[in-house]
mmCIF file of C-alpha atoms and ligand atoms in Angstrom:
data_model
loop_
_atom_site.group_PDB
_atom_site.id
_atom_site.type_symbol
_atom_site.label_atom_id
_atom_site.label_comp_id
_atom_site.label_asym_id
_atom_site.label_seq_id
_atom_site.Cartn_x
_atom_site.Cartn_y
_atom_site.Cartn_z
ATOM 1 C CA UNK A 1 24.762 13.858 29.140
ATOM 2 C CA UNK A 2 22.581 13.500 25.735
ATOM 3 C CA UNK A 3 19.439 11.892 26.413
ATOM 4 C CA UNK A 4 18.592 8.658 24.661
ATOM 5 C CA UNK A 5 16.435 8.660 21.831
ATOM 6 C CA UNK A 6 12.672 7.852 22.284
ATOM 7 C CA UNK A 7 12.073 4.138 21.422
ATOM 8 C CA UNK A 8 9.680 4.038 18.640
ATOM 9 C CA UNK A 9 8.828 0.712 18.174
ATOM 10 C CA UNK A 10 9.507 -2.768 20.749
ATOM 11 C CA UNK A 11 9.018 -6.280 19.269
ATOM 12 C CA UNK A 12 8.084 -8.871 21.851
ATOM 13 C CA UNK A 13 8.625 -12.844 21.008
ATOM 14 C CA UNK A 14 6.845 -12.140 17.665
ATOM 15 C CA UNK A 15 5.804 -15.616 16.151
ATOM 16 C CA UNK A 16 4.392 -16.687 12.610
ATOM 17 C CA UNK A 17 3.352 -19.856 11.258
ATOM 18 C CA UNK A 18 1.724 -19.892 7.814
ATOM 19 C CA UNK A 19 -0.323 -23.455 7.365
ATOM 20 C CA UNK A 20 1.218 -25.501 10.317
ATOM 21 C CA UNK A 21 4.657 -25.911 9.738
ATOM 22 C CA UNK A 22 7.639 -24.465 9.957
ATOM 23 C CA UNK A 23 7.215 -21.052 12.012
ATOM 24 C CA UNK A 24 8.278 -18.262 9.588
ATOM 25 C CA UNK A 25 9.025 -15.694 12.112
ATOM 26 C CA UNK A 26 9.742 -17.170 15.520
ATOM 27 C CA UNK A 27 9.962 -15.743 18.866
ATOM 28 C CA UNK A 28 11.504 -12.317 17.093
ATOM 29 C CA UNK A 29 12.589 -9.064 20.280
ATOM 30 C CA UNK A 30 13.873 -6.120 19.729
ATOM 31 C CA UNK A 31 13.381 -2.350 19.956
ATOM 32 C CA UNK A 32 14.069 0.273 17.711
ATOM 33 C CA UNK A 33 14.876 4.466 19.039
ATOM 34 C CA UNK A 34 13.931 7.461 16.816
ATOM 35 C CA UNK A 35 16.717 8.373 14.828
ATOM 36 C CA UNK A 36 17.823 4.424 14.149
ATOM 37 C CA UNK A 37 18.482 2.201 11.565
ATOM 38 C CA UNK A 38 18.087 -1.593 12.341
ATOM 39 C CA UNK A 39 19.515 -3.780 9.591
ATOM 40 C CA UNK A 40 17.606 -7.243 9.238
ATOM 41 C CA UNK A 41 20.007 -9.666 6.967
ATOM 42 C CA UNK A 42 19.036 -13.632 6.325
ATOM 43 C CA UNK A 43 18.915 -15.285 3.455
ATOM 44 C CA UNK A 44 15.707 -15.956 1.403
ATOM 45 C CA UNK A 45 13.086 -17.711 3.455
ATOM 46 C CA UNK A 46 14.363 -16.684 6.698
ATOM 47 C CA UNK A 47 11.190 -14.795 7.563
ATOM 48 C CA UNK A 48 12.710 -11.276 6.771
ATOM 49 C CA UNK A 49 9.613 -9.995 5.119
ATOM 50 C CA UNK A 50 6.980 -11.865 7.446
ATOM 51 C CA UNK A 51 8.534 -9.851 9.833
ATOM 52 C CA UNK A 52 7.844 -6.715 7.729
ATOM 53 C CA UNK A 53 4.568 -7.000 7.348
ATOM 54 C CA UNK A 54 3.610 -8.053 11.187
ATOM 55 C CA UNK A 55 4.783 -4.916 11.942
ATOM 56 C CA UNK A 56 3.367 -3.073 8.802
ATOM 57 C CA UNK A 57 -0.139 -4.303 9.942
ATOM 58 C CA UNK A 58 -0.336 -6.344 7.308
ATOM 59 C CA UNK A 59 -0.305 -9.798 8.626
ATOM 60 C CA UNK A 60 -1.661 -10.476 11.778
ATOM 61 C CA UNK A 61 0.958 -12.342 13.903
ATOM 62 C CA UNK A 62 0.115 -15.460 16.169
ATOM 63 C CA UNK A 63 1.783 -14.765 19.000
ATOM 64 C CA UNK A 64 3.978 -11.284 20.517
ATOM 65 C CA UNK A 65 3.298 -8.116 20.349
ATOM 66 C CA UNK A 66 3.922 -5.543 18.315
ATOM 67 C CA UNK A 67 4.598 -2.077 20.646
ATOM 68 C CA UNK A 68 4.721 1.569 18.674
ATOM 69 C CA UNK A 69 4.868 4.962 19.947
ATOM 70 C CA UNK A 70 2.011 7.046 19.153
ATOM 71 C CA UNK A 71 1.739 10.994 20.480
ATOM 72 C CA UNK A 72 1.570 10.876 24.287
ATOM 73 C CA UNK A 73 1.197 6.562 24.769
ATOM 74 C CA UNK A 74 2.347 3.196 23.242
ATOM 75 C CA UNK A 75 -0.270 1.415 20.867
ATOM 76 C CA UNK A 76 -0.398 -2.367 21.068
ATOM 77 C CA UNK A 77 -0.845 -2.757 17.279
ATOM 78 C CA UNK A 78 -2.537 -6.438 17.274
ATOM 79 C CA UNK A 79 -4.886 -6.134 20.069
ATOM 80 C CA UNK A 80 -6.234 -2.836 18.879
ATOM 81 C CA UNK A 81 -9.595 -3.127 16.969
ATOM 82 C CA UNK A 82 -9.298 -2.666 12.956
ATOM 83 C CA UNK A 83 -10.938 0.200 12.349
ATOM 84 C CA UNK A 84 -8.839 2.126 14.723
ATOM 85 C CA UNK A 85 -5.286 0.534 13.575
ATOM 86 C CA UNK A 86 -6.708 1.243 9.965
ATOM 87 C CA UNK A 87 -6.587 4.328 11.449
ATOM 88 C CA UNK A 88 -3.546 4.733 13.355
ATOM 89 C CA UNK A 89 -1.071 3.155 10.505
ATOM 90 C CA UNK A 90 -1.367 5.542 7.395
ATOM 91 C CA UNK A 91 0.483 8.237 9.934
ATOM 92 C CA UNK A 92 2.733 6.526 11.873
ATOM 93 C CA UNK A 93 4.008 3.426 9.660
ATOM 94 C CA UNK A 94 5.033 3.322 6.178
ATOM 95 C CA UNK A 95 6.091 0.244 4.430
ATOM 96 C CA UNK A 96 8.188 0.444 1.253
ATOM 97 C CA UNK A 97 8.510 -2.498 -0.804
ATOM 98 C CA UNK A 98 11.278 -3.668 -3.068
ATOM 99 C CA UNK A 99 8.777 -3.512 -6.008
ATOM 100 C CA UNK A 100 8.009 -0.197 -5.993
ATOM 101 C CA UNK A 101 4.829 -1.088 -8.586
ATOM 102 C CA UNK A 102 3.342 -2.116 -5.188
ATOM 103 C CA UNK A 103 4.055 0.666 -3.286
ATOM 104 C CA UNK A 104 3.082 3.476 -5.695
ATOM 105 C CA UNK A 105 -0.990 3.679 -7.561
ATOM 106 C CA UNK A 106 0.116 3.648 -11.379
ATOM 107 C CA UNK A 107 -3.039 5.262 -12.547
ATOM 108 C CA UNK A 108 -2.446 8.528 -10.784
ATOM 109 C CA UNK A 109 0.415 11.255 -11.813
ATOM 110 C CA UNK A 110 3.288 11.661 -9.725
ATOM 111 C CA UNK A 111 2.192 14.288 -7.974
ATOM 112 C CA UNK A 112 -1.025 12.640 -6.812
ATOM 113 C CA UNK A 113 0.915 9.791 -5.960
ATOM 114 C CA UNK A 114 2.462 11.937 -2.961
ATOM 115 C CA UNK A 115 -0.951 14.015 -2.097
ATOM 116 C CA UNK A 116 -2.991 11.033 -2.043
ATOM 117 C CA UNK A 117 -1.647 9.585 1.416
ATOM 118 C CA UNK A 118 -1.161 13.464 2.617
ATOM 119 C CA UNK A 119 -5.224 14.041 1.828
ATOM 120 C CA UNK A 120 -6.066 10.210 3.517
ATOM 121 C CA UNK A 121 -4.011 12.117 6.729
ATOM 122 C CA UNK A 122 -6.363 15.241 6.565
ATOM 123 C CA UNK A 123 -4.551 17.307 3.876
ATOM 124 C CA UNK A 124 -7.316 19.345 1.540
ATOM 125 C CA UNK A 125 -5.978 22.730 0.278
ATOM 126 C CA UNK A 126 -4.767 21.940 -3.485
ATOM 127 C CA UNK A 127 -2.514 24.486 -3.441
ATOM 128 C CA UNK A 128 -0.666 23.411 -0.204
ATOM 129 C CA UNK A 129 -0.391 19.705 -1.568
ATOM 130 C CA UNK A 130 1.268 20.401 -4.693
ATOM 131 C CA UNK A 131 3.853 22.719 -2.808
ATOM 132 C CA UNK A 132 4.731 19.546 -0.678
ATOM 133 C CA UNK A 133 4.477 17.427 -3.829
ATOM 134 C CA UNK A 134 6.879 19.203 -5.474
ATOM 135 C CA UNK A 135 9.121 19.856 -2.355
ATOM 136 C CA UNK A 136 9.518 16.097 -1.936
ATOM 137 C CA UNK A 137 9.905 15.406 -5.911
ATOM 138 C CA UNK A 138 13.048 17.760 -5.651
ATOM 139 C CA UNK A 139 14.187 15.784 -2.038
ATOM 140 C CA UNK A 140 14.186 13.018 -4.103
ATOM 141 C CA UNK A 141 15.715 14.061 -7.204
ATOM 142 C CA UNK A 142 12.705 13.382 -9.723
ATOM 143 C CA UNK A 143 12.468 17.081 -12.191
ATOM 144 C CA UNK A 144 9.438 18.962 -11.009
ATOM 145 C CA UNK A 145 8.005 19.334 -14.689
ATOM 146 C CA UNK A 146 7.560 15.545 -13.805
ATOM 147 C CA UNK A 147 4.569 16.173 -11.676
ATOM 148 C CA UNK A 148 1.864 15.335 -13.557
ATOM 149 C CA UNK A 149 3.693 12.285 -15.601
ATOM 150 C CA UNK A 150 2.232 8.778 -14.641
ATOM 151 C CA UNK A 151 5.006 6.543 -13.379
ATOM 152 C CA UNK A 152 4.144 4.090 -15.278
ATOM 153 C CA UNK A 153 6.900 5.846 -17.611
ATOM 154 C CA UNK A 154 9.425 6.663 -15.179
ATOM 155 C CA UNK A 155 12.417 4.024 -14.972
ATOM 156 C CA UNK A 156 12.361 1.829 -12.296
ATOM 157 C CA UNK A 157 15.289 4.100 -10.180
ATOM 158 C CA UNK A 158 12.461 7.174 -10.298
ATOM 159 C CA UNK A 159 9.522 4.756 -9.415
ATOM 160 C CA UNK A 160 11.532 3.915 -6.211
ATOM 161 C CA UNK A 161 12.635 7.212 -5.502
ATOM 162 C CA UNK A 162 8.829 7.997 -5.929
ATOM 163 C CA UNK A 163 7.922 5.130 -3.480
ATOM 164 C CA UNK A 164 9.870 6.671 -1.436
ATOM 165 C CA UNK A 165 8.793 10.464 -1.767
ATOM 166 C CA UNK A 166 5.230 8.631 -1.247
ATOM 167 C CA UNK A 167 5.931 6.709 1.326
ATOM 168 C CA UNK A 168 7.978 9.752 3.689
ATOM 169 C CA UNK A 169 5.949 12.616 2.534
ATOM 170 C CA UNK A 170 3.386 12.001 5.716
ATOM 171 C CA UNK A 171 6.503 11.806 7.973
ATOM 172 C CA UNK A 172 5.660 8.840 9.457
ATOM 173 C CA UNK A 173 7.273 8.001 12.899
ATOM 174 C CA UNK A 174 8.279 4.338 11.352
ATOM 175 C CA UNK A 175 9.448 3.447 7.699
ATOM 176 C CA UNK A 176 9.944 -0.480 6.967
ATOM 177 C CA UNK A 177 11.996 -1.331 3.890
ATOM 178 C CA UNK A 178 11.856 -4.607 1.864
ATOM 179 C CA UNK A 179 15.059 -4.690 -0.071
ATOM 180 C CA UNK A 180 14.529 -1.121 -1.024
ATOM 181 C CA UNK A 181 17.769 -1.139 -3.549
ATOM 182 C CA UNK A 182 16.730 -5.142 -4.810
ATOM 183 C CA UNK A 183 16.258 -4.981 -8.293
ATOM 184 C CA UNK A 184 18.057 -1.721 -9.453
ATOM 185 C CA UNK A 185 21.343 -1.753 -11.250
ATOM 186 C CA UNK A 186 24.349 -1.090 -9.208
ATOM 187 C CA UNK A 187 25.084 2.455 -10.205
ATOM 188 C CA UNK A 188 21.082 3.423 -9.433
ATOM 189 C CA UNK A 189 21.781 1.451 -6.554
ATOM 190 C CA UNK A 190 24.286 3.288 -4.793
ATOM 191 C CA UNK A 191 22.771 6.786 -5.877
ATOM 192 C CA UNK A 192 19.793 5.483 -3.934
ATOM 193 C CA UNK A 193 21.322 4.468 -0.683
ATOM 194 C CA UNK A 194 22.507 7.889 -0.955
ATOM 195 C CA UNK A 195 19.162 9.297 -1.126
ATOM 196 C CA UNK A 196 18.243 7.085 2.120
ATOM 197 C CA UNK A 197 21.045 7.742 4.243
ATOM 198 C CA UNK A 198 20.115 11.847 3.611
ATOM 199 C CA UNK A 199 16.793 11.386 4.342
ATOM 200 C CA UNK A 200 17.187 9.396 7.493
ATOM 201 C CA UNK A 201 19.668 11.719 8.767
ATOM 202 C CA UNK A 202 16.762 14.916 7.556
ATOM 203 C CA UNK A 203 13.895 13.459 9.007
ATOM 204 C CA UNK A 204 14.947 11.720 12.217
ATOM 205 C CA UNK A 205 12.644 8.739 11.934
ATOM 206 C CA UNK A 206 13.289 5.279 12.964
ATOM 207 C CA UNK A 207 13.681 2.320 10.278
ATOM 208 C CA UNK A 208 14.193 -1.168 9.712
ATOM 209 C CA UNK A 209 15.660 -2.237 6.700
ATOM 210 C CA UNK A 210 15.052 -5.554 5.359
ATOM 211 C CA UNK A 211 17.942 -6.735 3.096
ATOM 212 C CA UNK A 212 20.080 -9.908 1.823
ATOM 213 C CA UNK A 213 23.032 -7.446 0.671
ATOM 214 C CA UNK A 214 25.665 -6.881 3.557
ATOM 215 C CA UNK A 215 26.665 -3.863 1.370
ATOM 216 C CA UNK A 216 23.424 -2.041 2.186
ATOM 217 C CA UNK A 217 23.170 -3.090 5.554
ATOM 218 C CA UNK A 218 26.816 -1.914 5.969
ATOM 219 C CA UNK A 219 25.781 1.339 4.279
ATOM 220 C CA UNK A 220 22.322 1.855 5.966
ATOM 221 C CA UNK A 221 22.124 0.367 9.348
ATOM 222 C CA UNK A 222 23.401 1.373 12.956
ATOM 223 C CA UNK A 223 22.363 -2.192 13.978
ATOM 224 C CA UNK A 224 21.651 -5.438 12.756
ATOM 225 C CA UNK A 225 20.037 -8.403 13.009
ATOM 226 C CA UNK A 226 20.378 -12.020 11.472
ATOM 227 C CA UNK A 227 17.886 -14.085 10.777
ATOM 228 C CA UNK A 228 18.181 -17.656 9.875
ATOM 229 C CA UNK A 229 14.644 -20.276 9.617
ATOM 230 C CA UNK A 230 12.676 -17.685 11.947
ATOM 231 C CA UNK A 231 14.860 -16.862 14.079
ATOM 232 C CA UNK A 232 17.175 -14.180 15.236
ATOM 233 C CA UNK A 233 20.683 -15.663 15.941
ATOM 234 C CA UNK A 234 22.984 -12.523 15.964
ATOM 235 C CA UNK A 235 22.763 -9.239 16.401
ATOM 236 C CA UNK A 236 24.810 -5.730 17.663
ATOM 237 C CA UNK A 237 26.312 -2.742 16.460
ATOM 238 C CA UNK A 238 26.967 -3.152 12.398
ATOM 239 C CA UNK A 239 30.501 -3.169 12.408
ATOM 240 C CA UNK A 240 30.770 -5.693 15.017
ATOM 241 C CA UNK A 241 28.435 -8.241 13.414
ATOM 242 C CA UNK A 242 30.238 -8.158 10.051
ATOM 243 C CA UNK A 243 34.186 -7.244 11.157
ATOM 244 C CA UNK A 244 33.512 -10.301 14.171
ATOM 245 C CA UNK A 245 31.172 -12.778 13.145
ATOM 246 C CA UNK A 246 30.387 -15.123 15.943
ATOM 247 C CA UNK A 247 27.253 -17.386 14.745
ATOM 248 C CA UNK A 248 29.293 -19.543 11.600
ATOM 249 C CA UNK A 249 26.022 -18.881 9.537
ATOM 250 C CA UNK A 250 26.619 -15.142 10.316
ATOM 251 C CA UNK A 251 30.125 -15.700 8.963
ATOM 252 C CA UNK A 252 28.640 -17.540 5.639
ATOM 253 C CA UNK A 253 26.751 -14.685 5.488
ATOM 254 C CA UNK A 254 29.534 -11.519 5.558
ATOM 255 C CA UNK A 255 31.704 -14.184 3.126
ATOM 256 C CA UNK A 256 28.469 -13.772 0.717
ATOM 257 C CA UNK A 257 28.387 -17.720 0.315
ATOM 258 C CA UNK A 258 25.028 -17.515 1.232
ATOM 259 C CA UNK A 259 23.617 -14.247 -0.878
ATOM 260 C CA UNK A 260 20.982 -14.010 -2.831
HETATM 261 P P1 ADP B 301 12.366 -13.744 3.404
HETATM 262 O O1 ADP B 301 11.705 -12.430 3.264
HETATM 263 O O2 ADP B 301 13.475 -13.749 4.420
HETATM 264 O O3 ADP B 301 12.830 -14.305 2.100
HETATM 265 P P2 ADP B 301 9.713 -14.745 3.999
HETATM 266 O O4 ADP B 301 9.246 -14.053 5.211
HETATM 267 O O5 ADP B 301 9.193 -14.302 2.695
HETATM 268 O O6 ADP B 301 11.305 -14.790 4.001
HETATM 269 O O7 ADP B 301 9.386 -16.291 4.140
HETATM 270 C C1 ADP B 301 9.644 -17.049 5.328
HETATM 271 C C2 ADP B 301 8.971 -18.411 5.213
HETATM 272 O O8 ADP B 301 7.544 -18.236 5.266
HETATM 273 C C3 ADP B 301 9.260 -19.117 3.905
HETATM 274 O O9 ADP B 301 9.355 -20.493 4.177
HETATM 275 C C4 ADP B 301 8.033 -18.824 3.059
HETATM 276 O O10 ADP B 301 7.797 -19.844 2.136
HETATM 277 C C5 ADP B 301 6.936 -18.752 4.102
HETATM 278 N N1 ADP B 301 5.858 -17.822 3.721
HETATM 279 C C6 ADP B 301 5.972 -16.479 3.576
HETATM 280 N N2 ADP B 301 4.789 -15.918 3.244
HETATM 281 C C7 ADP B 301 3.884 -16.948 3.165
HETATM 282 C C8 ADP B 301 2.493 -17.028 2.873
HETATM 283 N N3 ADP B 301 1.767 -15.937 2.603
HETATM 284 N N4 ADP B 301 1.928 -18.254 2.893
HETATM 285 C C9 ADP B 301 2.638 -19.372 3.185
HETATM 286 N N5 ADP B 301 3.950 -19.361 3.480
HETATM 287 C C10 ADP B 301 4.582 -18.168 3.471
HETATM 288 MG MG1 MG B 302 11.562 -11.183 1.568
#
């Protein structure tokens, strides 16, 4: 019998409330194994990206916990001190947004764009980071005489496949997406998802994918989860939660009434 899958990453009754009133994120559980891809579909203002970024370390929840596998032991990312999450994130989580201008440092060349987190995790030989640059330009189909461009010039398709490159390159145990394919035209759309699926399947990590379009969570995701006003009110194996629909908003949802 195969052996399941380490779990990566366990959310406990996460909450959020920005400014007293409605909670953005509200009592949100799950877990997440290495090797999986949890889709999170809503529609917008249903606390999708709140959710993100209280696991991304980036806003500090007010109530739950936030559980993720580190080498040998489990971290409890909100009651750990700063300094040491500062610390324990750049490795372990990555966080790619849907605009990759704020994922990527536009004032550096492609290339450093990749070495920069690979130096912050201890990489120094030059030599050794522009091999891996250039190993994960080609992964992610960007030319290699594209190095030492600054994406500021690179069309938005290449600044998310950069994100991306950037984002992977430190092989990070968790990768959280925003709407990763938001804002691309269709055809650089799908050649993306592409991309994704590849890499997933390469690298083994475990990911949650944050998006409003049931065709990428269809694409993408092993699992989802719905979110409507904070809370999660569906969730299972893909296929089930779009081919049986049992929450009516769910059903809105799959019927696209709702997109956008
Ligand atoms: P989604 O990503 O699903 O569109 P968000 O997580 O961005 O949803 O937003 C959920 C709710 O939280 C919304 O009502 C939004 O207005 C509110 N919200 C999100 N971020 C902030 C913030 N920084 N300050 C105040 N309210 C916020
Ligand atoms: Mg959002």
């Amino acid at each position: 019998m195969k052996a399941r899958a380490r779990e990566i990453l366990r959310v406990e009754r996460l909450s959020k409330t920005f400014g007293g009133r409605v909670p953005a994120c509200s009592a949100v559980s799950f877990s997440l194994r290495q090797g999986e891809v949890l889709g999170i579909v809503g529609e917008s203002g249903s606390g999708k990206s709140t959710l993100l970024r209280c696991l991304a370390g980036r806003i500090q929840p007010d109530e739950g916990k936030v559980l993720i596998a580190s080498d040998d032991h489990i971290i409890d990312l909100w009651t750990m001190d700063e300094a040491s999450r500062e610390q324990f994130l750049p490795t372990t989580v990555s966080l790619i947004h849907q605009n990759p201008r704020d994922g990527l440092r536009l004032d550096i060349s492609a290339g450093g764009n990749i070495a920069e987190p690979l130096m912050a995790a201890g990489g120094r030989h030059y030599g050794s980071l522009r091999t891996t640059a250039l190993e994960w330009l080609q992964k992610v189909d960007i030319e290699k005489r594209r190095i030492d461009d600054l994406p500021e010039i690179f069309s938005g398709g290449m600044q998310q496949r950069l994100q991306i490159a950037r984002g992977l390159a430190t092989h990070p145990r968790l990768v959280l997406m925003d709407e990763p394919t938001g804002g691309l035209d269709v055809s650089v759309q799908a050649k993306l998802l592409d991309l994704l699926r590849s890499l997933v399947r390469e690298l083994g990590i475990a990911v949650v994918v944050v998006t409003h379009d049931i065709g990428v969570a269809r694409l993408l995701a092993d699992r989802l989860m719905v979110m409507q006003r904070g809370r999660v009110i569906e969730e299972g194996l893909t296929d089930q939660v779009l081919d049986d629909p049992h929450h009516a908003y769910t059903q809105l949802l799959v019927s696209s009434v709702l997109q956008g």
